[in-house]
CSV table of C-alpha atoms in Angstrom, one decimal:
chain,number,residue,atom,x,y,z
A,1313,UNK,CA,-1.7,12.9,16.6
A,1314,UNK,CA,-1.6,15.2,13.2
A,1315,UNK,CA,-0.6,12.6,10.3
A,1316,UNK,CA,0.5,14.0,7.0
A,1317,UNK,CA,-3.0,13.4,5.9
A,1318,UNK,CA,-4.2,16.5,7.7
A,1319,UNK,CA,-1.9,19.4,7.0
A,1320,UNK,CA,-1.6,21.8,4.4
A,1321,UNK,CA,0.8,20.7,1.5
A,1322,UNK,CA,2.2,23.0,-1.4
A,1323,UNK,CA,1.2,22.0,-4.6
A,1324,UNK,CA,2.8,22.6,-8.1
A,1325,UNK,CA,1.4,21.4,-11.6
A,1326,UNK,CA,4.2,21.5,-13.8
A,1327,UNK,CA,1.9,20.0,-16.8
A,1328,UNK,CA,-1.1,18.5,-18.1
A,1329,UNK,CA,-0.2,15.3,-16.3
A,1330,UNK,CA,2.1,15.4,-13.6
A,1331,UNK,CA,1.4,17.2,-9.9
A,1332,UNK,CA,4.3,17.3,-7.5
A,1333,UNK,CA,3.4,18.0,-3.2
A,1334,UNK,CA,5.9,19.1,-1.0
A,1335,UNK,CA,5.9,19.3,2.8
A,1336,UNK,CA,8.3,20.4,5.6
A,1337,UNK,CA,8.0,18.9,9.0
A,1338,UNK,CA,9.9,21.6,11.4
A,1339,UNK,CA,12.2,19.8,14.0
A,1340,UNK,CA,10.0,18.4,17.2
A,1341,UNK,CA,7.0,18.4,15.2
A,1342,UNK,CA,4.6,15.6,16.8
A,1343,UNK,CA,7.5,14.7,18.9
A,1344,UNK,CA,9.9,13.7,15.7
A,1345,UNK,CA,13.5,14.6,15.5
A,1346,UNK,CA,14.9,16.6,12.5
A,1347,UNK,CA,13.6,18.7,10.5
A,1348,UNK,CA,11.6,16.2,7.1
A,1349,UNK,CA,10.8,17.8,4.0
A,1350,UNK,CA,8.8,15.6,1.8
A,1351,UNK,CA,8.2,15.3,-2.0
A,1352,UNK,CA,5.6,13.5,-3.2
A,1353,UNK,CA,4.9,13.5,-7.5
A,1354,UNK,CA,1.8,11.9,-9.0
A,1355,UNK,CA,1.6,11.6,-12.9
A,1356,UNK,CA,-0.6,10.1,-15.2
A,1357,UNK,CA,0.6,8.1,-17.7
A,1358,UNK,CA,-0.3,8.1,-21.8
A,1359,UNK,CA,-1.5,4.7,-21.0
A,1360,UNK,CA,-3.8,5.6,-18.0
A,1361,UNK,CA,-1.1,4.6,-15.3
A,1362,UNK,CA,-1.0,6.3,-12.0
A,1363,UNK,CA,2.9,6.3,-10.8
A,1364,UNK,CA,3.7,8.2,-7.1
A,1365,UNK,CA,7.4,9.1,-6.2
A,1366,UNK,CA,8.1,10.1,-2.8
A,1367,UNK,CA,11.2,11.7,-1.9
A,1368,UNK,CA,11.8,12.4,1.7
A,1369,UNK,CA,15.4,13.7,3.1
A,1370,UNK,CA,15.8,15.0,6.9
A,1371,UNK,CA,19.0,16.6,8.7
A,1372,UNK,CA,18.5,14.1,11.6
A,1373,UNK,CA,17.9,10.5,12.0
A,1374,UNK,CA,14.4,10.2,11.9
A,1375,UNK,CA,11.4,7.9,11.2
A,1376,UNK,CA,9.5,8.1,7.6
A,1377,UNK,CA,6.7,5.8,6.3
A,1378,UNK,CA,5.4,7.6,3.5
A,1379,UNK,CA,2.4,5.6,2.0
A,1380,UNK,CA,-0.7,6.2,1.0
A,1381,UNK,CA,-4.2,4.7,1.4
A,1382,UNK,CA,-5.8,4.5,-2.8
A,1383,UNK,CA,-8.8,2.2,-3.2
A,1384,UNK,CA,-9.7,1.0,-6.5
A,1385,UNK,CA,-13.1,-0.5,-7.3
A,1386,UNK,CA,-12.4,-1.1,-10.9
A,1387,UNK,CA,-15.9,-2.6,-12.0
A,1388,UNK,CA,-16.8,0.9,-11.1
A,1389,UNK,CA,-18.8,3.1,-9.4
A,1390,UNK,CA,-21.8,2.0,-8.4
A,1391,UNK,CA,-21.0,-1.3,-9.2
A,1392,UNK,CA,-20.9,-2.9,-5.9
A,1393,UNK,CA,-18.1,-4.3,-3.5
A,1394,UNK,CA,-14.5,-5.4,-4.5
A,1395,UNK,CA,-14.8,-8.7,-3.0
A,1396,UNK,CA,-14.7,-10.8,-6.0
A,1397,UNK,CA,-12.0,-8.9,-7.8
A,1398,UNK,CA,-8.6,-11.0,-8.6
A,1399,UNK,CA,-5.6,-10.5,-6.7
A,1400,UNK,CA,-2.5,-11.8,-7.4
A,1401,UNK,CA,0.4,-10.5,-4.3
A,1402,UNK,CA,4.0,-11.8,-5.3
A,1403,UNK,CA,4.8,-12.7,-1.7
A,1404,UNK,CA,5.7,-16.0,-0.2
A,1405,UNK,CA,5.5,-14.3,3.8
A,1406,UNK,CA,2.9,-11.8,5.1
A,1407,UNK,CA,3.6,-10.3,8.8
A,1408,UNK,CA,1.3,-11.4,11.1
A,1409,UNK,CA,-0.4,-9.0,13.4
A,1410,UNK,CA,-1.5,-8.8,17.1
A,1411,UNK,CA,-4.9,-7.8,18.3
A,1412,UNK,CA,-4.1,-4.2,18.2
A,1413,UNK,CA,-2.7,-4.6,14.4
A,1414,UNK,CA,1.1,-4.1,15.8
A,1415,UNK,CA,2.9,-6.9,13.9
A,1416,UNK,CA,4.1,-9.3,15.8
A,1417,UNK,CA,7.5,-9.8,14.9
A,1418,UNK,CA,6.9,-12.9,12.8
A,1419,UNK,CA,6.9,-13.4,8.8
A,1420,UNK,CA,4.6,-16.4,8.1
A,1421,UNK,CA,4.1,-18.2,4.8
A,1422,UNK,CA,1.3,-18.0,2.9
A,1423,UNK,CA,0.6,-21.2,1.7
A,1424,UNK,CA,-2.5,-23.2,2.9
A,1425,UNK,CA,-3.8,-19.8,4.3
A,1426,UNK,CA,-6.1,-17.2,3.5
A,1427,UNK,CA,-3.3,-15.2,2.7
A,1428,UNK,CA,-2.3,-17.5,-0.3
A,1429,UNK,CA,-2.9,-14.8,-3.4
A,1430,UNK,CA,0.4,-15.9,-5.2
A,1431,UNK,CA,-2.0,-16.8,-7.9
A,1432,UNK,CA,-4.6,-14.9,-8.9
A,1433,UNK,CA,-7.8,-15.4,-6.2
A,1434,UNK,CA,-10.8,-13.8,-5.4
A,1435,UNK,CA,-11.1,-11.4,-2.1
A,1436,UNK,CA,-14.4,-13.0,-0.8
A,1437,UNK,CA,-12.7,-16.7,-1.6
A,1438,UNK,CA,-11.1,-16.9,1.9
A,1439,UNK,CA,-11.7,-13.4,3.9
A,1440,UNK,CA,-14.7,-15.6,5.8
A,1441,UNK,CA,-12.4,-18.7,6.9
A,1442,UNK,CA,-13.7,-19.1,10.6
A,1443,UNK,CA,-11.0,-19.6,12.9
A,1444,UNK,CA,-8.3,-17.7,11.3
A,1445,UNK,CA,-6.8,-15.4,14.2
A,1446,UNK,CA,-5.0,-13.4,11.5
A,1447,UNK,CA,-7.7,-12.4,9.5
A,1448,UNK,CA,-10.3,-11.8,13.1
A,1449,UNK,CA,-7.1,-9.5,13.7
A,1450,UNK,CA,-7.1,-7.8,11.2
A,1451,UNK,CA,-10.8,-7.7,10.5
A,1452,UNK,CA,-10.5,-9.1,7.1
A,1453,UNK,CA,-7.0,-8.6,5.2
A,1454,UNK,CA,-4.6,-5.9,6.5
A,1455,UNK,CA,-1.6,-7.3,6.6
A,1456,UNK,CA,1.7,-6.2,5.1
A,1457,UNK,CA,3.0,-8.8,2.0
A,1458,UNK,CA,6.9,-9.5,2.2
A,1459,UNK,CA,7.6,-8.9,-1.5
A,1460,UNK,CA,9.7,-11.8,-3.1
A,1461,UNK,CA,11.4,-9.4,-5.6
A,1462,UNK,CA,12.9,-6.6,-3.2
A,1463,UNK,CA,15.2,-4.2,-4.1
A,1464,UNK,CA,16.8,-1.6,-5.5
A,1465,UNK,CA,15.0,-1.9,-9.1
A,1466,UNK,CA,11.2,-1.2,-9.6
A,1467,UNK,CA,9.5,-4.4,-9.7
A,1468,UNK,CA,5.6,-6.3,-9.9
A,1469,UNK,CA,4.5,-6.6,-6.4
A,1470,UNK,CA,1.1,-7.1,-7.7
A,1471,UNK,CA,-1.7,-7.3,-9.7
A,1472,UNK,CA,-5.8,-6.8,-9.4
A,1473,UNK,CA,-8.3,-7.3,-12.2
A,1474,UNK,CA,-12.0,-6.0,-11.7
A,1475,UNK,CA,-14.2,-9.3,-12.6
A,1476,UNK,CA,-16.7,-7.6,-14.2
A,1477,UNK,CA,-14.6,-5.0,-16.2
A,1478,UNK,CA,-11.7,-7.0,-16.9
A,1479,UNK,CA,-9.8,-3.9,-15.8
A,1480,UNK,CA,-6.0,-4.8,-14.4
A,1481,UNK,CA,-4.5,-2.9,-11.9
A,1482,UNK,CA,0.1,-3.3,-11.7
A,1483,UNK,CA,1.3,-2.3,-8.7
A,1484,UNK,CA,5.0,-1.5,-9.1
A,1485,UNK,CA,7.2,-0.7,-5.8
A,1486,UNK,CA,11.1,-0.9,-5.2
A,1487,UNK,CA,10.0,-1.4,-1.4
A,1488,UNK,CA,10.1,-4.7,0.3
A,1489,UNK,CA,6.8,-5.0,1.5
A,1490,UNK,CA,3.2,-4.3,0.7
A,1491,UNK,CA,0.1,-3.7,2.8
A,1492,UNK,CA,-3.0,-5.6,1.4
């Protein structure tokens, strides 16, 4: 009932550029097992990146799905909606979701869908397709990407250029799946 979102974390700037948030979820809290304590460090890069390393470690098994929920509009402010920005998701399978958003279980491919962005497409190119189930579901795109490169070693999972800035957004994981 009381996501991570709205509690008090403890923050620490160690520098000009890099902020580091830590948080301990006591044992039971919002019905969870163990006791979590969370480390989350943004710093910005020399060459404007943005790079966010979570750390989580728990004295109980435990669920953890530490995310979070940025949105870039990188014509700018003011400069309207996203819509026709470029994105380019290196997935071959998106998980398809039920009415609710729950995932159904399935990995589908992407080709011949809307969900085709394995080269670089514009949002408002296929988010309209009457008839698409997935896309009613998920009222537009929110569905999680199954990343082809997955693993241990920080990889492209994808890319999004502003088409009236020409201003390109990497987004690097070493997690399996991303939610677009």
């Amino acid at each position: 009932k009381k996501g991570f979102n709205a509690v008090a974390w403890d923050a620490t700037q160690s520098n000009d550029s890099t902020l580091s948030l830590s948080y301990v979820s006591k044992d039971g809290e919002e019905g969870y097992p163990g006791t979590l304590t969370v480390n989350v460090v943004y710093t910005l890069g020399a060459d404007n990146s943005i790079r966010i390393d979570y750390k989580a470690s728990t004295d109980k098994k435990t669920v953890a799905n530490l995310t979070n929920h940025t949105y870039f509009n990188l014509n700018g402010e003011g400069s309207g909606t996203i819509l026709n920005h470029l994105v380019q998701i290196d997935a071959d399978k998106y998980t398809p979701v039920d009415a609710t958003l729950i995932p159904t279980g399935k990995l589908d491919a992407v080709a011949g869908t809307p969900f085709d962005f394995t080269k670089p497409t514009a949002i408002s190119s296929r988010i309209d397709t009457v008839g698409n189930v997935q896309l009613k579901n998920g009222g537009g795109y929110d569905h999680n990407f199954v990343l082809r490169n997955a693993g241990p070693a920080l990889h492209q999972a994808a890319e999004v250029t502003g088409d009236q800035s020409g201003i390109v957004m990497d987004v690097l994981t070493t997690e399996p799946g991303l939610q677009f």
